[in-house]
Amino acid sequence: MDTQGLKAFLAVAEQQSFSAAGEQLHLTQSAVSKRIQQLEQQLNTLLFDRHNRTVSLTEAGFSLLPKARQILDLVADTELQLMNLDGEVSGLLSMATSHHIGLHRLPPVLRQFTARYPHAQLNLSFMGSERAYQAVSMRQVELALTTLDQDHEIPEIIETMPLWQDEMICVCGPDHPLTGKNKVSLADLAEVPAILPQPDTITFKLIDQVFTRNGLLLNAPMPTNFLETIKMMVSVGIGWSLLPASMLDKQLHQLDWPAEPVTRQLGLIHLKKRTLSNAASALIGILKQE
């Protein structure tokens, strides 16, 4: 079975469009259509129902979908195992990271990596925790440095390696009304805007759980995943937030957090059953020394 045809099949299934699949694969729409037609002829069955502007999987297409992923994963892992035999650390390493880790944790690691392995290339993507887990699961990236889920919700296919702990502190701007209170309660915090990451991030969930357990709702009207942006918005008095203790400076006023401490675990994730490239293994080796 032609792997190029299977790649085209997966792309069309994901995009529900021949033209969008072509953009993803850097092919023309007609080239994608031809590969699908050849695959359908080989299998002697229709894989897609064609509509005016979209396509949908037939019953045969739904049946092929998981098998196609398994076949392509097996081919990719086999090719990588053979490439790894020479022991050379080279090639492209696709990795995801959060902005905070990328700015505050990753630079010394990447400095060592690029100095030791000049023939390896990094393709670095910045994304939130939920998206990072998806990217690893879908093999869009080989490794991800992100906030680890501490509530045992990590998929079984994901391997985790804890690396750093972030103690989170409650902060507001020096001129924020909360600075005038001798003791701030969770109810006080719930009444004023909070500047927090997106609700689908692990950091947001850790904070939201505290308020939910106390029967309160967070007021977070302007979520953003970039902690440096959150810090700026807090420093000018737009709202309060919980930020890593390492970000505290004179632009922020620390408040006594009126609940159990919030600590987030940062670390590495990758697929358990995926063969890692020599470049990925080398980077993991450096991270373990941190």
PDB file of C-alpha atoms in Angstrom:
ATOM      1  CA  MET A   1       0.000   0.000   0.000  1.00  0.00           C
ATOM      2  CA  ASP A   2       1.413   3.380  -1.039  1.00  0.00           C
ATOM      3  CA  THR A   3       2.323   5.508   1.980  1.00  0.00           C
ATOM      4  CA  GLN A   4       1.929   8.711  -0.040  1.00  0.00           C
ATOM      5  CA  GLY A   5      -1.663   7.736  -0.740  1.00  0.00           C
ATOM      6  CA  LEU A   6      -2.246   7.085   2.957  1.00  0.00           C
ATOM      7  CA  LYS A   7      -0.770  10.483   3.855  1.00  0.00           C
ATOM      8  CA  ALA A   8      -3.121  12.143   1.383  1.00  0.00           C
ATOM      9  CA  PHE A   9      -6.026  10.133   2.806  1.00  0.00           C
ATOM     10  CA  LEU A  10      -5.273  11.268   6.373  1.00  0.00           C
ATOM     11  CA  ALA A  11      -4.871  14.882   5.320  1.00  0.00           C
ATOM     12  CA  VAL A  12      -8.224  14.918   3.486  1.00  0.00           C
ATOM     13  CA  ALA A  13      -9.906  13.151   6.435  1.00  0.00           C
ATOM     14  CA  GLU A  14      -8.564  15.759   8.864  1.00  0.00           C
ATOM     15  CA  GLN A  15      -9.233  18.810   6.676  1.00  0.00           C
ATOM     16  CA  GLN A  16     -12.458  17.527   5.071  1.00  0.00           C
ATOM     17  CA  SER A  17     -11.267  19.242   1.924  1.00  0.00           C
ATOM     18  CA  PHE A  18      -9.013  18.275  -0.994  1.00  0.00           C
ATOM     19  CA  SER A  19      -7.732  21.835  -1.415  1.00  0.00           C
ATOM     20  CA  ALA A  20      -6.942  22.278   2.302  1.00  0.00           C
ATOM     21  CA  ALA A  21      -5.225  18.877   2.319  1.00  0.00           C
ATOM     22  CA  GLY A  22      -3.151  20.019  -0.653  1.00  0.00           C
ATOM     23  CA  GLU A  23      -2.020  23.115   1.252  1.00  0.00           C
ATOM     24  CA  GLN A  24      -1.069  20.951   4.231  1.00  0.00           C
ATOM     25  CA  LEU A  25       0.933  18.554   2.054  1.00  0.00           C
ATOM     26  CA  HIS A  26       2.299  21.274  -0.273  1.00  0.00           C
ATOM     27  CA  LEU A  27       0.597  19.610  -3.242  1.00  0.00           C
ATOM     28  CA  THR A  28      -1.949  20.777  -5.795  1.00  0.00           C
ATOM     29  CA  GLN A  29      -5.572  19.805  -5.295  1.00  0.00           C
ATOM     30  CA  SER A  30      -5.450  17.638  -8.415  1.00  0.00           C
ATOM     31  CA  ALA A  31      -2.367  15.779  -7.105  1.00  0.00           C
ATOM     32  CA  VAL A  32      -4.198  14.998  -3.855  1.00  0.00           C
ATOM     33  CA  SER A  33      -7.302  13.868  -5.781  1.00  0.00           C
ATOM     34  CA  LYS A  34      -5.177  11.591  -7.961  1.00  0.00           C
ATOM     35  CA  ARG A  35      -3.548   9.937  -4.923  1.00  0.00           C
ATOM     36  CA  ILE A  36      -6.949   9.338  -3.327  1.00  0.00           C
ATOM     37  CA  GLN A  37      -8.339   7.890  -6.553  1.00  0.00           C
ATOM     38  CA  GLN A  38      -5.367   5.532  -6.861  1.00  0.00           C
ATOM     39  CA  LEU A  39      -5.833   4.403  -3.261  1.00  0.00           C
ATOM     40  CA  GLU A  40      -9.564   3.830  -3.809  1.00  0.00           C
ATOM     41  CA  GLN A  41      -8.804   1.811  -6.958  1.00  0.00           C
ATOM     42  CA  GLN A  42      -6.238  -0.252  -5.083  1.00  0.00           C
ATOM     43  CA  LEU A  43      -8.701  -0.994  -2.284  1.00  0.00           C
ATOM     44  CA  ASN A  44     -11.662  -1.276  -4.693  1.00  0.00           C
ATOM     45  CA  THR A  45     -13.876   0.936  -2.536  1.00  0.00           C
ATOM     46  CA  LEU A  46     -14.836   4.591  -2.096  1.00  0.00           C
ATOM     47  CA  LEU A  47     -13.189   6.248   0.912  1.00  0.00           C
ATOM     48  CA  PHE A  48     -14.929   9.636   0.692  1.00  0.00           C
ATOM     49  CA  ASP A  49     -18.359  10.934  -0.185  1.00  0.00           C
ATOM     50  CA  ARG A  50     -17.829  14.036  -2.330  1.00  0.00           C
ATOM     51  CA  HIS A  51     -20.076  17.030  -1.616  1.00  0.00           C
ATOM     52  CA  ASN A  52     -20.124  20.491  -3.206  1.00  0.00           C
ATOM     53  CA  ARG A  53     -17.351  22.025  -1.117  1.00  0.00           C
ATOM     54  CA  THR A  54     -16.495  19.377   1.452  1.00  0.00           C
ATOM     55  CA  VAL A  55     -15.964  15.643   1.701  1.00  0.00           C
ATOM     56  CA  SER A  56     -16.833  13.119   4.389  1.00  0.00           C
ATOM     57  CA  LEU A  57     -15.575   9.634   5.154  1.00  0.00           C
ATOM     58  CA  THR A  58     -17.547   6.640   3.956  1.00  0.00           C
ATOM     59  CA  GLU A  59     -17.922   3.586   6.197  1.00  0.00           C
ATOM     60  CA  ALA A  60     -14.844   2.110   4.497  1.00  0.00           C
ATOM     61  CA  GLY A  61     -12.989   5.374   5.095  1.00  0.00           C
ATOM     62  CA  PHE A  62     -13.808   5.302   8.819  1.00  0.00           C
ATOM     63  CA  SER A  63     -12.562   1.711   8.954  1.00  0.00           C
ATOM     64  CA  LEU A  64      -9.288   2.600   7.225  1.00  0.00           C
ATOM     65  CA  LEU A  65      -8.570   5.727   9.328  1.00  0.00           C
ATOM     66  CA  PRO A  66      -6.996   4.125  12.458  1.00  0.00           C
ATOM     67  CA  LYS A  67      -5.164   1.521  10.346  1.00  0.00           C
ATOM     68  CA  ALA A  68      -3.684   4.233   8.123  1.00  0.00           C
ATOM     69  CA  ARG A  69      -2.339   6.070  11.167  1.00  0.00           C
ATOM     70  CA  GLN A  70      -0.850   2.826  12.543  1.00  0.00           C
ATOM     71  CA  ILE A  71       0.811   2.001   9.207  1.00  0.00           C
ATOM     72  CA  LEU A  72       2.351   5.461   8.810  1.00  0.00           C
ATOM     73  CA  ASP A  73       3.497   5.516  12.451  1.00  0.00           C
ATOM     74  CA  LEU A  74       5.149   2.110  12.001  1.00  0.00           C
ATOM     75  CA  VAL A  75       6.886   3.223   8.795  1.00  0.00           C
ATOM     76  CA  ALA A  76       8.116   6.445  10.449  1.00  0.00           C
ATOM     77  CA  ASP A  77       9.411   4.595  13.525  1.00  0.00           C
ATOM     78  CA  THR A  78      11.164   1.977  11.370  1.00  0.00           C
ATOM     79  CA  GLU A  79      12.869   4.644   9.261  1.00  0.00           C
ATOM     80  CA  LEU A  80      13.965   6.447  12.428  1.00  0.00           C
ATOM     81  CA  GLN A  81      15.353   3.281  14.012  1.00  0.00           C
ATOM     82  CA  LEU A  82      17.486   2.704  10.921  1.00  0.00           C
ATOM     83  CA  MET A  83      18.667   6.308  10.863  1.00  0.00           C
ATOM     84  CA  ASN A  84      19.586   6.110  14.560  1.00  0.00           C
ATOM     85  CA  LEU A  85      21.944   3.195  13.961  1.00  0.00           C
ATOM     86  CA  ASP A  86      24.870   5.415  12.982  1.00  0.00           C
ATOM     87  CA  GLY A  87      24.627   7.226  16.326  1.00  0.00           C
ATOM     88  CA  GLU A  88      24.913  10.676  14.737  1.00  0.00           C
ATOM     89  CA  VAL A  89      22.871  13.466  16.345  1.00  0.00           C
ATOM     90  CA  SER A  90      21.508  15.298  13.327  1.00  0.00           C
ATOM     91  CA  GLY A  91      18.310  16.053  11.476  1.00  0.00           C
ATOM     92  CA  LEU A  92      15.246  18.049  12.478  1.00  0.00           C
ATOM     93  CA  LEU A  93      13.879  17.930  16.039  1.00  0.00           C
ATOM     94  CA  SER A  94      10.322  19.275  16.313  1.00  0.00           C
ATOM     95  CA  MET A  95       9.516  20.485  19.815  1.00  0.00           C
ATOM     96  CA  ALA A  96       6.777  22.479  21.514  1.00  0.00           C
ATOM     97  CA  THR A  97       7.147  24.693  24.569  1.00  0.00           C
ATOM     98  CA  SER A  98       5.264  27.342  26.497  1.00  0.00           C
ATOM     99  CA  HIS A  99       6.411  30.964  26.256  1.00  0.00           C
ATOM    100  CA  HIS A 100       7.391  30.985  29.929  1.00  0.00           C
ATOM    101  CA  ILE A 101       9.571  27.861  29.682  1.00  0.00           C
ATOM    102  CA  GLY A 102      10.997  29.120  26.404  1.00  0.00           C
ATOM    103  CA  LEU A 103      12.032  32.417  27.988  1.00  0.00           C
ATOM    104  CA  HIS A 104      13.050  31.380  31.497  1.00  0.00           C
ATOM    105  CA  ARG A 105      14.057  27.691  31.454  1.00  0.00           C
ATOM    106  CA  LEU A 106      15.050  26.685  27.950  1.00  0.00           C
ATOM    107  CA  PRO A 107      17.878  29.071  26.893  1.00  0.00           C
ATOM    108  CA  PRO A 108      20.754  27.335  28.787  1.00  0.00           C
ATOM    109  CA  VAL A 109      19.516  23.938  27.589  1.00  0.00           C
ATOM    110  CA  LEU A 110      19.384  25.036  23.950  1.00  0.00           C
ATOM    111  CA  ARG A 111      22.776  26.709  24.289  1.00  0.00           C
ATOM    112  CA  GLN A 112      24.323  23.387  25.331  1.00  0.00           C
ATOM    113  CA  PHE A 113      22.417  21.443  22.690  1.00  0.00           C
ATOM    114  CA  THR A 114      23.406  23.646  19.748  1.00  0.00           C
ATOM    115  CA  ALA A 115      27.037  23.765  20.901  1.00  0.00           C
ATOM    116  CA  ARG A 116      27.319  19.973  21.252  1.00  0.00           C
ATOM    117  CA  TYR A 117      25.263  18.977  18.210  1.00  0.00           C
ATOM    118  CA  PRO A 118      25.727  21.535  15.421  1.00  0.00           C
ATOM    119  CA  HIS A 119      24.257  19.191  12.788  1.00  0.00           C
ATOM    120  CA  ALA A 120      20.878  18.999  14.550  1.00  0.00           C
ATOM    121  CA  GLN A 121      18.157  21.510  13.711  1.00  0.00           C
ATOM    122  CA  LEU A 122      15.386  22.649  16.047  1.00  0.00           C
ATOM    123  CA  ASN A 123      11.837  23.456  14.949  1.00  0.00           C
ATOM    124  CA  LEU A 124      10.374  25.176  18.030  1.00  0.00           C
ATOM    125  CA  SER A 125       6.625  25.880  18.377  1.00  0.00           C
ATOM    126  CA  PHE A 126       5.084  27.901  21.213  1.00  0.00           C
ATOM    127  CA  MET A 127       1.746  26.670  22.553  1.00  0.00           C
ATOM    128  CA  GLY A 128      -0.312  26.189  25.729  1.00  0.00           C
ATOM    129  CA  SER A 129      -0.371  22.983  27.743  1.00  0.00           C
ATOM    130  CA  GLU A 130      -3.570  21.491  26.302  1.00  0.00           C
ATOM    131  CA  ARG A 131      -2.392  22.093  22.740  1.00  0.00           C
ATOM    132  CA  ALA A 132       1.061  20.657  23.563  1.00  0.00           C
ATOM    133  CA  TYR A 133      -0.468  17.358  24.727  1.00  0.00           C
ATOM    134  CA  GLN A 134      -2.502  17.190  21.509  1.00  0.00           C
ATOM    135  CA  ALA A 135       0.539  17.950  19.349  1.00  0.00           C
ATOM    136  CA  VAL A 136       2.535  15.140  20.977  1.00  0.00           C
ATOM    137  CA  SER A 137      -0.376  12.687  20.750  1.00  0.00           C
ATOM    138  CA  MET A 138      -0.867  13.456  17.047  1.00  0.00           C
ATOM    139  CA  ARG A 139       2.897  13.222  16.322  1.00  0.00           C
ATOM    140  CA  GLN A 140       3.003  16.831  15.207  1.00  0.00           C
ATOM    141  CA  VAL A 141       5.977  17.348  17.535  1.00  0.00           C
ATOM    142  CA  GLU A 142       8.396  14.811  18.999  1.00  0.00           C
ATOM    143  CA  LEU A 143       8.869  16.467  22.403  1.00  0.00           C
ATOM    144  CA  ALA A 144       7.065  19.146  24.413  1.00  0.00           C
ATOM    145  CA  LEU A 145       8.113  21.147  27.465  1.00  0.00           C
ATOM    146  CA  THR A 146       4.957  22.189  29.261  1.00  0.00           C
ATOM    147  CA  THR A 147       2.994  22.253  32.517  1.00  0.00           C
ATOM    148  CA  LEU A 148       2.334  18.682  33.636  1.00  0.00           C
ATOM    149  CA  ASP A 149      -1.165  17.617  34.589  1.00  0.00           C
ATOM    150  CA  GLN A 150      -1.059  16.657  38.269  1.00  0.00           C
ATOM    151  CA  ASP A 151      -4.629  15.320  38.409  1.00  0.00           C
ATOM    152  CA  HIS A 152      -3.855  11.932  36.842  1.00  0.00           C
ATOM    153  CA  GLU A 153      -5.540  12.903  33.573  1.00  0.00           C
ATOM    154  CA  ILE A 154      -2.454  12.284  31.446  1.00  0.00           C
ATOM    155  CA  PRO A 155      -3.224   9.883  28.563  1.00  0.00           C
ATOM    156  CA  GLU A 156      -1.618   6.455  28.897  1.00  0.00           C
ATOM    157  CA  ILE A 157       0.259   6.944  25.631  1.00  0.00           C
ATOM    158  CA  ILE A 158       2.146   9.956  27.068  1.00  0.00           C
ATOM    159  CA  GLU A 159       5.439   9.628  28.957  1.00  0.00           C
ATOM    160  CA  THR A 160       6.181  12.466  31.413  1.00  0.00           C
ATOM    161  CA  MET A 161       9.448  13.639  32.949  1.00  0.00           C
ATOM    162  CA  PRO A 162       9.120  16.239  35.755  1.00  0.00           C
ATOM    163  CA  LEU A 163      11.854  18.866  35.580  1.00  0.00           C
ATOM    164  CA  TRP A 164      11.005  22.058  37.468  1.00  0.00           C
ATOM    165  CA  GLN A 165       8.484  23.302  40.031  1.00  0.00           C
ATOM    166  CA  ASP A 166       6.938  26.752  39.862  1.00  0.00           C
ATOM    167  CA  GLU A 167       5.709  28.186  43.154  1.00  0.00           C
ATOM    168  CA  MET A 168       2.838  30.487  42.221  1.00  0.00           C
ATOM    169  CA  ILE A 169       2.323  33.767  44.113  1.00  0.00           C
ATOM    170  CA  CYS A 170      -0.641  36.138  44.139  1.00  0.00           C
ATOM    171  CA  VAL A 171       0.179  39.586  42.729  1.00  0.00           C
ATOM    172  CA  CYS A 172      -1.446  42.835  41.701  1.00  0.00           C
ATOM    173  CA  GLY A 173      -0.217  46.251  40.607  1.00  0.00           C
ATOM    174  CA  PRO A 174       1.244  48.661  43.218  1.00  0.00           C
ATOM    175  CA  ASP A 175      -1.781  50.960  42.830  1.00  0.00           C
ATOM    176  CA  HIS A 176      -4.485  48.270  42.707  1.00  0.00           C
ATOM    177  CA  PRO A 177      -7.299  48.628  45.314  1.00  0.00           C
ATOM    178  CA  LEU A 178      -6.412  45.197  46.760  1.00  0.00           C
ATOM    179  CA  THR A 179      -3.125  46.596  48.104  1.00  0.00           C
ATOM    180  CA  GLY A 180      -5.122  48.615  50.650  1.00  0.00           C
ATOM    181  CA  LYS A 181      -6.598  45.520  52.314  1.00  0.00           C
ATOM    182  CA  ASN A 182      -4.874  44.107  55.392  1.00  0.00           C
ATOM    183  CA  LYS A 183      -6.042  40.600  54.545  1.00  0.00           C
ATOM    184  CA  VAL A 184      -7.352  39.498  51.157  1.00  0.00           C
ATOM    185  CA  SER A 185      -9.897  36.670  50.958  1.00  0.00           C
ATOM    186  CA  LEU A 186     -10.828  34.452  48.013  1.00  0.00           C
ATOM    187  CA  ALA A 187     -14.164  36.270  47.965  1.00  0.00           C
ATOM    188  CA  ASP A 188     -12.301  39.585  47.565  1.00  0.00           C
ATOM    189  CA  LEU A 189     -10.348  38.155  44.651  1.00  0.00           C
ATOM    190  CA  ALA A 190     -13.494  36.734  43.033  1.00  0.00           C
ATOM    191  CA  GLU A 191     -15.078  40.205  42.982  1.00  0.00           C
ATOM    192  CA  VAL A 192     -12.391  41.835  40.840  1.00  0.00           C
ATOM    193  CA  PRO A 193     -10.931  40.869  37.443  1.00  0.00           C
ATOM    194  CA  ALA A 194      -8.171  38.276  37.269  1.00  0.00           C
ATOM    195  CA  ILE A 195      -5.668  38.094  34.414  1.00  0.00           C
ATOM    196  CA  LEU A 196      -5.012  34.394  33.831  1.00  0.00           C
ATOM    197  CA  PRO A 197      -4.069  31.922  31.079  1.00  0.00           C
ATOM    198  CA  GLN A 198      -6.718  30.399  28.808  1.00  0.00           C
ATOM    199  CA  PRO A 199      -9.271  28.133  30.553  1.00  0.00           C
ATOM    200  CA  ASP A 200      -8.006  25.045  28.697  1.00  0.00           C
ATOM    201  CA  THR A 201      -4.539  25.345  30.273  1.00  0.00           C
ATOM    202  CA  ILE A 202      -3.413  23.344  33.301  1.00  0.00           C
ATOM    203  CA  THR A 203      -2.358  26.546  35.114  1.00  0.00           C
ATOM    204  CA  PHE A 204      -5.877  27.976  34.860  1.00  0.00           C
ATOM    205  CA  LYS A 205      -7.406  24.697  36.034  1.00  0.00           C
ATOM    206  CA  LEU A 206      -5.152  24.630  39.127  1.00  0.00           C
ATOM    207  CA  ILE A 207      -6.325  28.123  40.130  1.00  0.00           C
ATOM    208  CA  ASP A 208      -9.962  27.562  39.185  1.00  0.00           C
ATOM    209  CA  GLN A 209     -10.108  24.411  41.347  1.00  0.00           C
ATOM    210  CA  VAL A 210      -9.279  26.489  44.439  1.00  0.00           C
ATOM    211  CA  PHE A 211     -12.208  28.838  43.840  1.00  0.00           C
ATOM    212  CA  THR A 212     -14.601  26.028  42.857  1.00  0.00           C
ATOM    213  CA  ARG A 213     -13.853  24.127  46.072  1.00  0.00           C
ATOM    214  CA  ASN A 214     -14.812  27.265  47.982  1.00  0.00           C
ATOM    215  CA  GLY A 215     -18.022  27.848  46.040  1.00  0.00           C
ATOM    216  CA  LEU A 216     -16.692  30.868  44.137  1.00  0.00           C
ATOM    217  CA  LEU A 217     -16.365  31.793  40.466  1.00  0.00           C
ATOM    218  CA  LEU A 218     -13.298  33.368  38.904  1.00  0.00           C
ATOM    219  CA  ASN A 219     -13.745  36.664  37.079  1.00  0.00           C
ATOM    220  CA  ALA A 220     -11.206  36.310  34.246  1.00  0.00           C
ATOM    221  CA  PRO A 221     -12.422  38.412  31.294  1.00  0.00           C
ATOM    222  CA  MET A 222      -9.144  38.710  29.334  1.00  0.00           C
ATOM    223  CA  PRO A 223      -7.259  35.387  29.241  1.00  0.00           C
ATOM    224  CA  THR A 224      -3.839  35.174  27.623  1.00  0.00           C
ATOM    225  CA  ASN A 225      -1.263  32.367  27.656  1.00  0.00           C
ATOM    226  CA  PHE A 226       1.769  34.665  27.592  1.00  0.00           C
ATOM    227  CA  LEU A 227       2.843  35.187  31.228  1.00  0.00           C
ATOM    228  CA  GLU A 228       4.924  38.255  30.366  1.00  0.00           C
ATOM    229  CA  THR A 229       1.776  39.868  28.956  1.00  0.00           C
ATOM    230  CA  ILE A 230      -0.140  38.896  32.109  1.00  0.00           C
ATOM    231  CA  LYS A 231       2.594  40.487  34.223  1.00  0.00           C
ATOM    232  CA  MET A 232       2.364  43.748  32.246  1.00  0.00           C
ATOM    233  CA  MET A 233      -1.439  43.877  32.514  1.00  0.00           C
ATOM    234  CA  VAL A 234      -1.281  43.208  36.257  1.00  0.00           C
ATOM    235  CA  SER A 235       1.460  45.813  36.805  1.00  0.00           C
ATOM    236  CA  VAL A 236      -0.720  48.601  35.329  1.00  0.00           C
ATOM    237  CA  GLY A 237      -3.663  47.716  37.586  1.00  0.00           C
ATOM    238  CA  ILE A 238      -5.983  45.843  35.190  1.00  0.00           C
ATOM    239  CA  GLY A 239      -6.334  42.856  37.541  1.00  0.00           C
ATOM    240  CA  TRP A 240      -4.626  40.384  39.873  1.00  0.00           C
ATOM    241  CA  SER A 241      -3.005  37.096  38.974  1.00  0.00           C
ATOM    242  CA  LEU A 242      -1.011  34.090  40.161  1.00  0.00           C
ATOM    243  CA  LEU A 243       2.462  34.110  38.618  1.00  0.00           C
ATOM    244  CA  PRO A 244       5.667  32.112  39.175  1.00  0.00           C
ATOM    245  CA  ALA A 245       7.622  33.516  42.122  1.00  0.00           C
ATOM    246  CA  SER A 246      10.604  34.032  39.808  1.00  0.00           C
ATOM    247  CA  MET A 247       8.675  36.825  38.022  1.00  0.00           C
ATOM    248  CA  LEU A 248       8.201  38.980  41.151  1.00  0.00           C
ATOM    249  CA  ASP A 249       9.861  42.396  40.968  1.00  0.00           C
ATOM    250  CA  LYS A 250       9.073  45.991  41.952  1.00  0.00           C
ATOM    251  CA  GLN A 251       6.477  46.287  39.167  1.00  0.00           C
ATOM    252  CA  LEU A 252       4.271  43.909  41.181  1.00  0.00           C
ATOM    253  CA  HIS A 253       2.822  43.892  44.675  1.00  0.00           C
ATOM    254  CA  GLN A 254       2.638  40.484  46.355  1.00  0.00           C
ATOM    255  CA  LEU A 255      -0.593  39.617  48.171  1.00  0.00           C
ATOM    256  CA  ASP A 256      -0.936  36.923  50.824  1.00  0.00           C
ATOM    257  CA  TRP A 257      -2.620  34.031  49.011  1.00  0.00           C
ATOM    258  CA  PRO A 258      -5.668  33.093  51.164  1.00  0.00           C
ATOM    259  CA  ALA A 259      -5.780  29.371  50.325  1.00  0.00           C
ATOM    260  CA  GLU A 260      -3.649  26.276  49.935  1.00  0.00           C
ATOM    261  CA  PRO A 261      -0.427  26.921  47.981  1.00  0.00           C
ATOM    262  CA  VAL A 262      -0.598  26.529  44.214  1.00  0.00           C
ATOM    263  CA  THR A 263       2.449  24.875  42.653  1.00  0.00           C
ATOM    264  CA  ARG A 264       2.698  23.782  39.060  1.00  0.00           C
ATOM    265  CA  GLN A 265       4.997  21.047  37.798  1.00  0.00           C
ATOM    266  CA  LEU A 266       6.866  21.759  34.576  1.00  0.00           C
ATOM    267  CA  GLY A 267       8.397  18.992  32.536  1.00  0.00           C
ATOM    268  CA  LEU A 268       8.856  17.053  29.333  1.00  0.00           C
ATOM    269  CA  ILE A 269       6.297  14.889  27.526  1.00  0.00           C
ATOM    270  CA  HIS A 270       6.603  12.504  24.576  1.00  0.00           C
ATOM    271  CA  LEU A 271       4.864   9.416  23.212  1.00  0.00           C
ATOM    272  CA  LYS A 272       5.732   6.217  25.096  1.00  0.00           C
ATOM    273  CA  LYS A 273       5.783   3.929  22.072  1.00  0.00           C
ATOM    274  CA  ARG A 274       7.343   6.372  19.622  1.00  0.00           C
ATOM    275  CA  THR A 275      10.937   5.754  18.604  1.00  0.00           C
ATOM    276  CA  LEU A 276      12.868   8.874  19.595  1.00  0.00           C
ATOM    277  CA  SER A 277      15.407  10.400  17.252  1.00  0.00           C
ATOM    278  CA  ASN A 278      19.021  10.678  18.350  1.00  0.00           C
ATOM    279  CA  ALA A 279      18.482  14.441  18.584  1.00  0.00           C
ATOM    280  CA  ALA A 280      15.523  13.995  20.948  1.00  0.00           C
ATOM    281  CA  SER A 281      17.453  11.541  23.112  1.00  0.00           C
ATOM    282  CA  ALA A 282      20.404  13.946  23.258  1.00  0.00           C
ATOM    283  CA  LEU A 283      18.184  16.840  24.370  1.00  0.00           C
ATOM    284  CA  ILE A 284      16.575  14.649  27.043  1.00  0.00           C
ATOM    285  CA  GLY A 285      20.050  13.804  28.303  1.00  0.00           C
ATOM    286  CA  ILE A 286      20.850  17.497  28.743  1.00  0.00           C
ATOM    287  CA  LEU A 287      17.513  18.139  30.491  1.00  0.00           C
ATOM    288  CA  LYS A 288      18.210  15.340  32.983  1.00  0.00           C
ATOM    289  CA  GLN A 289      21.383  17.138  34.010  1.00  0.00           C
ATOM    290  CA  GLU A 290      19.506  20.353  34.788  1.00  0.00           C
TER     291      GLU A 290
END
